[in-house]
mmCIF file of C-alpha atoms in Angstrom:
data_model
loop_
_atom_site.group_PDB
_atom_site.id
_atom_site.type_symbol
_atom_site.label_atom_id
_atom_site.label_comp_id
_atom_site.label_asym_id
_atom_site.label_seq_id
_atom_site.Cartn_x
_atom_site.Cartn_y
_atom_site.Cartn_z
ATOM 1 C CA MET A 2 -0.010 -0.008 -0.003
ATOM 2 C CA SER A 3 1.414 3.422 -0.981
ATOM 3 C CA GLY A 4 0.681 7.008 0.028
ATOM 4 C CA CYS A 5 -1.012 8.129 3.216
ATOM 5 C CA GLY A 6 -4.416 6.491 2.552
ATOM 6 C CA GLY A 7 -4.719 3.604 5.042
ATOM 7 C CA ALA A 8 -4.727 4.069 8.770
ATOM 8 C CA LEU A 9 -1.808 1.653 9.432
ATOM 9 C CA ALA A 10 0.137 2.900 6.431
ATOM 10 C CA GLY A 11 -0.625 6.510 7.382
ATOM 11 C CA PHE A 12 0.646 5.838 10.863
ATOM 12 C CA LEU A 13 3.840 4.171 9.626
ATOM 13 C CA VAL A 14 4.725 6.971 7.195
ATOM 14 C CA LEU A 15 3.358 9.886 9.221
ATOM 15 C CA PRO A 16 6.710 11.716 9.374
ATOM 16 C CA ALA A 17 6.999 11.706 5.585
ATOM 17 C CA CYS A 18 3.385 12.863 5.088
ATOM 18 C CA ALA A 19 3.302 15.586 7.729
ATOM 19 C CA GLU A 20 3.516 19.087 6.451
ATOM 20 C CA ALA A 21 7.110 20.192 6.165
ATOM 21 C CA ALA A 22 8.262 23.051 8.342
ATOM 22 C CA TYR A 23 8.321 26.509 6.831
ATOM 23 C CA PRO A 24 10.237 27.380 4.732
ATOM 24 C CA ASN A 25 10.978 24.343 2.581
ATOM 25 C CA ARG A 26 11.202 25.985 -0.820
ATOM 26 C CA THR A 27 12.264 29.240 -2.456
ATOM 27 C CA ILE A 28 10.767 32.494 -1.099
ATOM 28 C CA LYS A 29 10.219 35.180 -3.759
ATOM 29 C CA MET A 30 10.554 38.850 -2.817
ATOM 30 C CA ILE A 31 8.815 41.124 -5.325
ATOM 31 C CA VAL A 32 10.151 44.687 -5.446
ATOM 32 C CA PRO A 33 7.830 46.985 -7.404
ATOM 33 C CA TYR A 34 10.617 49.429 -8.189
ATOM 34 C CA PRO A 35 13.665 49.342 -10.526
ATOM 35 C CA ALA A 36 16.864 47.674 -9.439
ATOM 36 C CA GLY A 37 19.415 49.873 -7.735
ATOM 37 C CA GLY A 38 17.043 52.321 -6.106
ATOM 38 C CA THR A 39 16.482 52.832 -2.344
ATOM 39 C CA ILE A 40 13.503 50.507 -2.091
ATOM 40 C CA ASP A 41 15.292 47.823 -4.102
ATOM 41 C CA LEU A 42 18.240 47.984 -1.691
ATOM 42 C CA VAL A 43 15.908 47.708 1.241
ATOM 43 C CA GLY A 44 14.164 44.713 -0.282
ATOM 44 C CA ARG A 45 17.562 42.997 -0.753
ATOM 45 C CA LEU A 46 18.491 43.697 2.880
ATOM 46 C CA VAL A 47 15.313 41.910 3.885
ATOM 47 C CA ALA A 48 16.055 39.057 1.479
ATOM 48 C CA ASP A 49 19.538 38.672 2.993
ATOM 49 C CA GLN A 50 18.076 38.586 6.511
ATOM 50 C CA LEU A 51 15.544 35.885 5.577
ATOM 51 C CA ARG A 52 18.229 33.785 3.955
ATOM 52 C CA ALA A 53 20.317 33.859 7.098
ATOM 53 C CA GLY A 54 17.604 33.807 9.699
ATOM 54 C CA LEU A 55 15.352 31.188 8.150
ATOM 55 C CA ASP A 56 18.094 29.262 6.325
ATOM 56 C CA ALA A 57 16.023 29.804 3.197
ATOM 57 C CA THR A 58 16.521 30.373 -0.521
ATOM 58 C CA VAL A 59 15.258 33.853 -1.281
ATOM 59 C CA VAL A 60 15.207 35.456 -4.700
ATOM 60 C CA VAL A 61 14.455 39.104 -5.436
ATOM 61 C CA GLU A 62 12.390 39.986 -8.497
ATOM 62 C CA ASN A 63 12.012 43.551 -9.631
ATOM 63 C CA LYS A 64 8.658 44.382 -11.189
ATOM 64 C CA PRO A 65 8.379 48.185 -11.542
ATOM 65 C CA GLY A 66 5.580 50.049 -13.250
ATOM 66 C CA ALA A 67 2.249 51.830 -12.797
ATOM 67 C CA ALA A 68 3.129 53.381 -9.399
ATOM 68 C CA THR A 69 3.948 49.874 -7.961
ATOM 69 C CA VAL A 70 0.590 48.457 -9.162
ATOM 70 C CA LEU A 71 2.160 45.770 -11.378
ATOM 71 C CA GLY A 72 4.174 44.214 -8.631
ATOM 72 C CA ALA A 73 1.510 44.599 -6.010
ATOM 73 C CA GLU A 74 -1.108 42.931 -8.220
ATOM 74 C CA GLN A 75 1.188 39.983 -8.805
ATOM 75 C CA VAL A 76 1.572 39.468 -5.106
ATOM 76 C CA ALA A 77 -2.097 40.011 -4.329
ATOM 77 C CA ARG A 78 -2.962 37.161 -6.733
ATOM 78 C CA ALA A 79 -0.361 34.748 -5.322
ATOM 79 C CA GLN A 80 -1.106 31.972 -2.829
ATOM 80 C CA GLY A 81 -1.059 33.016 0.820
ATOM 81 C CA ASP A 82 1.579 30.497 1.901
ATOM 82 C CA GLY A 83 4.454 32.745 2.856
ATOM 83 C CA TYR A 84 6.510 32.037 -0.252
ATOM 84 C CA THR A 85 5.657 35.298 -2.063
ATOM 85 C CA LEU A 86 6.449 38.643 -0.406
ATOM 86 C CA LEU A 87 6.229 42.276 -1.467
ATOM 87 C CA THR A 88 8.504 45.180 -0.504
ATOM 88 C CA ALA A 89 5.665 47.619 -0.323
ATOM 89 C CA THR A 90 5.616 51.412 0.240
ATOM 90 C CA SER A 91 3.050 53.991 1.293
ATOM 91 C CA THR A 92 2.345 54.412 -2.417
ATOM 92 C CA THR A 93 1.392 50.762 -2.727
ATOM 93 C CA LEU A 94 -0.626 50.433 0.418
ATOM 94 C CA ALA A 95 -2.130 53.878 1.022
ATOM 95 C CA ILE A 96 -1.764 56.432 -1.761
ATOM 96 C CA ASN A 97 -2.933 54.239 -4.649
ATOM 97 C CA LYS A 98 -6.266 53.477 -3.044
ATOM 98 C CA ALA A 99 -7.161 57.178 -3.142
ATOM 99 C CA LEU A 100 -5.351 57.887 -6.414
ATOM 100 C CA TYR A 101 -6.809 55.256 -8.741
ATOM 101 C CA ARG A 102 -10.503 55.171 -9.758
ATOM 102 C CA LYS A 103 -10.159 51.387 -10.275
ATOM 103 C CA LEU A 104 -7.318 49.680 -8.412
ATOM 104 C CA ALA A 105 -6.427 46.114 -9.270
ATOM 105 C CA TYR A 106 -6.003 45.193 -5.568
ATOM 106 C CA ASP A 107 -7.336 46.219 -2.159
ATOM 107 C CA PRO A 108 -4.363 47.296 0.049
ATOM 108 C CA VAL A 109 -6.195 46.201 3.225
ATOM 109 C CA LEU A 110 -8.034 43.051 2.124
ATOM 110 C CA ASP A 111 -5.632 41.515 -0.381
ATOM 111 C CA PHE A 112 -2.472 41.414 1.759
ATOM 112 C CA THR A 113 -1.186 39.967 5.000
ATOM 113 C CA PRO A 114 0.839 42.729 6.739
ATOM 114 C CA ILE A 115 4.209 41.463 7.991
ATOM 115 C CA ALA A 116 6.220 44.366 9.348
ATOM 116 C CA PRO A 117 7.228 47.968 8.599
ATOM 117 C CA LEU A 118 10.863 48.671 7.838
ATOM 118 C CA ALA A 119 11.632 52.343 7.648
ATOM 119 C CA ARG A 120 10.252 55.833 7.152
ATOM 120 C CA VAL A 121 11.324 57.850 4.131
ATOM 121 C CA PRO A 122 11.937 61.567 4.776
ATOM 122 C CA PHE A 123 11.699 64.204 2.039
ATOM 123 C CA VAL A 124 13.372 67.519 1.505
ATOM 124 C CA LEU A 125 12.438 70.731 -0.322
ATOM 125 C CA ILE A 126 15.235 71.674 -2.712
ATOM 126 C CA VAL A 127 15.619 74.535 -5.178
ATOM 127 C CA ASN A 128 17.869 75.393 -8.121
ATOM 128 C CA SER A 129 21.151 76.800 -6.682
ATOM 129 C CA SER A 130 21.150 79.839 -8.995
ATOM 130 C CA LEU A 131 17.901 81.169 -7.523
ATOM 131 C CA PRO A 132 18.186 83.862 -4.803
ATOM 132 C CA VAL A 133 16.562 81.460 -2.401
ATOM 133 C CA LYS A 134 18.109 79.931 0.723
ATOM 134 C CA THR A 135 15.287 80.168 3.316
ATOM 135 C CA LEU A 136 11.617 79.360 3.424
ATOM 136 C CA PRO A 137 10.528 83.050 3.494
ATOM 137 C CA GLU A 138 12.780 83.716 0.485
ATOM 138 C CA PHE A 139 11.359 80.730 -1.336
ATOM 139 C CA THR A 140 7.763 81.832 -0.609
ATOM 140 C CA ALA A 141 8.433 85.453 -1.669
ATOM 141 C CA TYR A 142 10.194 84.357 -4.846
ATOM 142 C CA ALA A 143 7.460 81.895 -5.815
ATOM 143 C CA LYS A 144 4.762 84.459 -5.291
ATOM 144 C CA TYR A 145 6.667 87.094 -7.272
ATOM 145 C CA ASN A 146 7.183 84.555 -10.073
ATOM 146 C CA PRO A 147 3.809 82.722 -10.431
ATOM 147 C CA GLY A 148 3.883 79.562 -12.543
ATOM 148 C CA LEU A 149 7.237 78.296 -11.269
ATOM 149 C CA ALA A 150 7.761 74.731 -12.464
ATOM 150 C CA TYR A 151 8.462 71.889 -9.996
ATOM 151 C CA GLY A 152 9.300 68.280 -10.729
ATOM 152 C CA SER A 153 8.087 64.957 -9.365
ATOM 153 C CA VAL A 154 8.288 61.285 -10.271
ATOM 154 C CA GLY A 155 4.665 61.084 -11.350
ATOM 155 C CA ASN A 156 1.169 62.262 -10.681
ATOM 156 C CA GLY A 157 0.138 61.203 -7.191
ATOM 157 C CA SER A 158 3.692 60.336 -6.062
ATOM 158 C CA PRO A 159 4.781 61.544 -2.614
ATOM 159 C CA HIS A 160 7.022 64.029 -4.409
ATOM 160 C CA HIS A 161 4.016 65.502 -6.209
ATOM 161 C CA LEU A 162 1.771 65.411 -3.173
ATOM 162 C CA GLY A 163 4.403 67.047 -1.018
ATOM 163 C CA ALA A 164 4.815 69.937 -3.460
ATOM 164 C CA GLU A 165 1.033 70.316 -3.633
ATOM 165 C CA MET A 166 0.892 70.420 0.203
ATOM 166 C CA LEU A 167 3.408 73.276 0.083
ATOM 167 C CA ARG A 168 1.452 75.050 -2.669
ATOM 168 C CA GLU A 169 -1.672 74.943 -0.514
ATOM 169 C CA ARG A 170 0.002 75.976 2.738
ATOM 170 C CA LEU A 171 2.001 78.807 1.213
ATOM 171 C CA GLY A 172 -0.630 80.030 -1.266
ATOM 172 C CA LEU A 173 1.498 79.549 -4.321
ATOM 173 C CA SER A 174 0.706 79.290 -8.031
ATOM 174 C CA VAL A 175 3.063 76.629 -9.453
ATOM 175 C CA ARG A 176 3.257 74.239 -12.352
ATOM 176 C CA HIS A 177 3.824 70.471 -12.114
ATOM 177 C CA VAL A 178 6.245 68.630 -14.450
ATOM 178 C CA SER A 179 6.237 64.866 -14.221
ATOM 179 C CA TYR A 180 9.400 62.731 -14.739
ATOM 180 C CA ARG A 181 10.128 58.996 -14.902
ATOM 181 C CA SER A 182 12.644 59.113 -12.112
ATOM 182 C CA SER A 183 14.138 61.283 -9.405
ATOM 183 C CA VAL A 184 17.453 61.310 -11.311
ATOM 184 C CA GLN A 185 15.866 62.873 -14.402
ATOM 185 C CA ALA A 186 14.037 65.466 -12.270
ATOM 186 C CA LEU A 187 17.244 66.274 -10.365
ATOM 187 C CA LEU A 188 19.192 66.818 -13.578
ATOM 188 C CA ASP A 189 16.595 69.216 -14.867
ATOM 189 C CA LEU A 190 16.541 71.006 -11.478
ATOM 190 C CA ILE A 191 20.333 71.398 -11.542
ATOM 191 C CA ALA A 192 20.122 72.686 -15.173
ATOM 192 C CA GLY A 193 17.458 75.227 -14.191
ATOM 193 C CA ARG A 194 14.684 73.745 -16.301
ATOM 194 C CA ILE A 195 12.571 73.458 -13.179
ATOM 195 C CA ALA A 196 12.797 75.638 -10.080
ATOM 196 C CA PHE A 197 12.199 73.279 -7.179
ATOM 197 C CA MET A 198 11.084 69.850 -6.055
ATOM 198 C CA VAL A 199 10.240 67.794 -3.028
ATOM 199 C CA ILE A 200 12.395 64.721 -3.176
ATOM 200 C CA ASP A 201 13.213 61.799 -0.885
ATOM 201 C CA LEU A 202 16.386 62.688 0.946
ATOM 202 C CA GLN A 203 18.532 59.773 -0.150
ATOM 203 C CA PRO A 204 19.005 60.780 -3.821
ATOM 204 C CA GLY A 205 18.879 64.514 -2.990
ATOM 205 C CA LEU A 206 21.540 64.591 -0.252
ATOM 206 C CA PRO A 207 24.662 64.166 -2.468
ATOM 207 C CA GLN A 208 23.514 67.036 -4.700
ATOM 208 C CA ILE A 209 22.845 69.195 -1.612
ATOM 209 C CA ARG A 210 26.294 68.553 -0.183
ATOM 210 C CA GLU A 211 27.959 69.234 -3.501
ATOM 211 C CA GLY A 212 26.222 72.537 -3.697
ATOM 212 C CA LYS A 213 24.347 71.650 -6.916
ATOM 213 C CA VAL A 214 20.990 72.413 -5.269
ATOM 214 C CA ASN A 215 19.971 74.301 -2.152
ATOM 215 C CA ALA A 216 18.051 72.556 0.627
ATOM 216 C CA ILE A 217 15.305 74.580 2.299
ATOM 217 C CA GLY A 218 14.014 72.076 4.837
ATOM 218 C CA VAL A 219 13.119 68.472 5.503
ATOM 219 C CA THR A 220 9.519 67.313 5.814
ATOM 220 C CA THR A 221 9.848 65.293 9.013
ATOM 221 C CA ARG A 222 8.824 66.358 12.529
ATOM 222 C CA GLN A 223 12.398 66.154 13.735
ATOM 223 C CA ARG A 224 15.654 66.653 11.874
ATOM 224 C CA VAL A 225 16.991 63.641 10.057
ATOM 225 C CA ALA A 226 19.971 61.865 11.653
ATOM 226 C CA VAL A 227 22.029 61.647 8.471
ATOM 227 C CA ALA A 228 21.586 65.396 7.767
ATOM 228 C CA PRO A 229 21.078 67.185 11.073
ATOM 229 C CA GLU A 230 22.206 70.488 9.542
ATOM 230 C CA ILE A 231 18.947 70.725 7.447
ATOM 231 C CA PRO A 232 16.080 72.248 9.522
ATOM 232 C CA THR A 233 12.565 70.938 9.340
ATOM 233 C CA LEU A 234 9.912 72.928 7.478
ATOM 234 C CA ALA A 235 7.916 72.959 10.693
ATOM 235 C CA GLU A 236 10.847 74.710 12.411
ATOM 236 C CA LEU A 237 10.835 77.289 9.611
ATOM 237 C CA GLY A 238 7.248 78.284 10.216
ATOM 238 C CA LEU A 239 5.076 75.560 8.699
ATOM 239 C CA ASP A 240 3.653 74.270 11.963
ATOM 240 C CA GLY A 241 2.531 70.649 11.799
ATOM 241 C CA PHE A 242 3.794 70.180 8.271
ATOM 242 C CA GLU A 243 4.872 66.546 7.726
ATOM 243 C CA LEU A 244 5.416 64.379 4.657
ATOM 244 C CA VAL A 245 6.882 60.978 5.426
ATOM 245 C CA ALA A 246 6.582 57.911 3.224
ATOM 246 C CA TRP A 247 7.468 54.417 4.443
ATOM 247 C CA VAL A 248 8.469 50.996 3.321
ATOM 248 C CA GLY A 249 7.487 47.585 4.758
ATOM 249 C CA VAL A 250 6.825 43.959 3.844
ATOM 250 C CA VAL A 251 3.493 42.320 3.084
ATOM 251 C CA ALA A 252 2.391 38.945 1.750
ATOM 252 C CA PRO A 253 -0.758 37.783 -0.012
ATOM 253 C CA ALA A 254 -3.921 37.496 2.091
ATOM 254 C CA GLY A 255 -4.362 34.275 4.026
ATOM 255 C CA VAL A 256 -0.786 33.692 5.270
ATOM 256 C CA PRO A 257 -1.103 31.667 8.501
ATOM 257 C CA ARG A 258 -0.340 33.655 11.628
ATOM 258 C CA PRO A 259 2.665 31.462 12.690
ATOM 259 C CA ILE A 260 4.371 32.040 9.290
ATOM 260 C CA ALA A 261 3.626 35.771 9.349
ATOM 261 C CA GLY A 262 5.083 35.811 12.852
ATOM 262 C CA GLN A 263 8.304 34.068 11.710
ATOM 263 C CA LEU A 264 8.748 36.627 8.931
ATOM 264 C CA ALA A 265 8.019 39.557 11.201
ATOM 265 C CA ALA A 266 10.538 38.302 13.767
ATOM 266 C CA GLN A 267 13.288 38.278 11.127
ATOM 267 C CA ILE A 268 12.448 41.811 10.056
ATOM 268 C CA GLU A 269 12.470 42.898 13.685
ATOM 269 C CA LYS A 270 15.969 41.419 14.009
ATOM 270 C CA LEU A 271 17.068 43.420 10.973
ATOM 271 C CA THR A 272 15.653 46.773 12.166
ATOM 272 C CA SER A 273 16.901 46.297 15.725
ATOM 273 C CA ASP A 274 20.453 45.298 14.762
ATOM 274 C CA PRO A 275 22.776 48.271 15.298
ATOM 275 C CA SER A 276 24.829 47.650 12.179
ATOM 276 C CA MET A 277 21.666 47.347 10.012
ATOM 277 C CA ARG A 278 20.128 50.435 11.593
ATOM 278 C CA ASP A 279 23.347 52.298 10.678
ATOM 279 C CA ARG A 280 23.019 51.045 7.082
ATOM 280 C CA LEU A 281 19.403 52.230 6.884
ATOM 281 C CA THR A 282 20.275 55.529 8.484
ATOM 282 C CA ALA A 283 23.139 56.006 6.008
ATOM 283 C CA MET A 284 20.528 55.559 3.235
ATOM 284 C CA ALA A 285 18.624 58.542 4.740
ATOM 285 C CA LEU A 286 15.923 56.240 6.118
ATOM 286 C CA GLU A 287 14.519 56.092 9.646
ATOM 287 C CA PRO A 288 14.264 52.481 10.911
ATOM 288 C CA MET A 289 10.876 51.372 12.266
ATOM 289 C CA ASP A 290 10.882 48.625 14.866
ATOM 290 C CA GLY A 291 8.835 47.242 17.771
ATOM 291 C CA SER A 292 5.927 46.319 15.507
ATOM 292 C CA THR A 293 3.857 43.185 14.937
ATOM 293 C CA PRO A 294 1.719 42.078 11.953
ATOM 294 C CA GLU A 295 -1.348 43.325 13.890
ATOM 295 C CA ARG A 296 0.133 46.711 14.624
ATOM 296 C CA PHE A 297 1.298 47.055 11.053
ATOM 297 C CA ALA A 298 -2.188 46.250 9.834
ATOM 298 C CA ALA A 299 -3.660 48.990 12.040
ATOM 299 C CA PHE A 300 -0.971 51.418 10.859
ATOM 300 C CA ILE A 301 -1.797 50.709 7.234
ATOM 301 C CA LYS A 302 -5.518 51.467 7.797
ATOM 302 C CA THR A 303 -4.700 54.811 9.400
ATOM 303 C CA GLU A 304 -2.322 55.644 6.573
ATOM 304 C CA VAL A 305 -5.016 54.901 3.965
ATOM 305 C CA ASP A 306 -7.176 57.531 5.643
ATOM 306 C CA ARG A 307 -4.373 60.040 6.058
ATOM 307 C CA TRP A 308 -3.155 59.906 2.451
ATOM 308 C CA ALA A 309 -6.740 59.971 1.144
ATOM 309 C CA ILE A 310 -7.068 63.523 2.483
ATOM 310 C CA ILE A 311 -3.724 64.568 0.960
ATOM 311 C CA VAL A 312 -4.623 63.065 -2.437
ATOM 312 C CA ARG A 313 -8.097 64.685 -2.422
ATOM 313 C CA ASN A 314 -6.663 68.095 -1.596
ATOM 314 C CA SER A 315 -4.089 67.767 -4.389
ATOM 315 C CA GLY A 316 -6.680 66.906 -7.005
ATOM 316 C CA ALA A 317 -4.530 64.077 -8.317
ATOM 317 C CA GLU A 318 -6.310 61.155 -9.963
ATOM 318 C CA LEU A 319 -5.403 58.199 -12.188
ATOM 319 C CA GLU A 320 -7.427 55.733 -14.188
#
């Protein structure tokens, strides 16, 4: 008699038929951004941690496009067994729900939250040839020169939404120019084709330190550890102003709680390890730790509501 059908046979071969411990095959980490960028590097740090901590084979697959929708949809449709993961951002899990009329996935219902990884601070930068070094100077210059162009990495991106938040708070009349990447927008800012932009700090910081652009202020509540010399916009007079994106890991809906817990424990090890925290900080990120899948789920729900207000006020919308 073969298989696990008969009672005696089933008893005799029980160890062979019992469900193997997780993980027992390759884990795939989907990164919905191009290779080489900040989020890709973070996803690869997580993959390295899972390889070591779970003694697992982990492969990273980049699937950029459509404001992370392509990669997120792939993961949302995968089996909830813990072998497909997504390096997700606030764009994936919060902004897109408000931005798209028809979204191919539900950020709350279609994923199992695992753990957050890091916050992503932004900074307001201007072309270095402009007579602008402070927030009052920026405001005065923009009002005296209505229609100033600013760049972003796409309609509804945090870069776009951050600039629109500034436009609203400062009462400006400005013009949006969309780019495929932060690098393209930065090059045009340095060349003077656009006047300013709100950009994540990591790609902007080298240009700031080389004097190619001027930094006005960061968008976090406190100054950022990697660049303490840059004041916050709140310090400069925009009380309560905050624009912070974030990155974390989710899996398809239905992942068993013990498996989600194993994965979350590994991410907690990564974000609490001093050397890894230093690596994240050096990438102009702010590590997030002390979370659980349940807390991350609650956080995502609040972020959906928070970003919905920002998107609505900006007027951004995508099909």
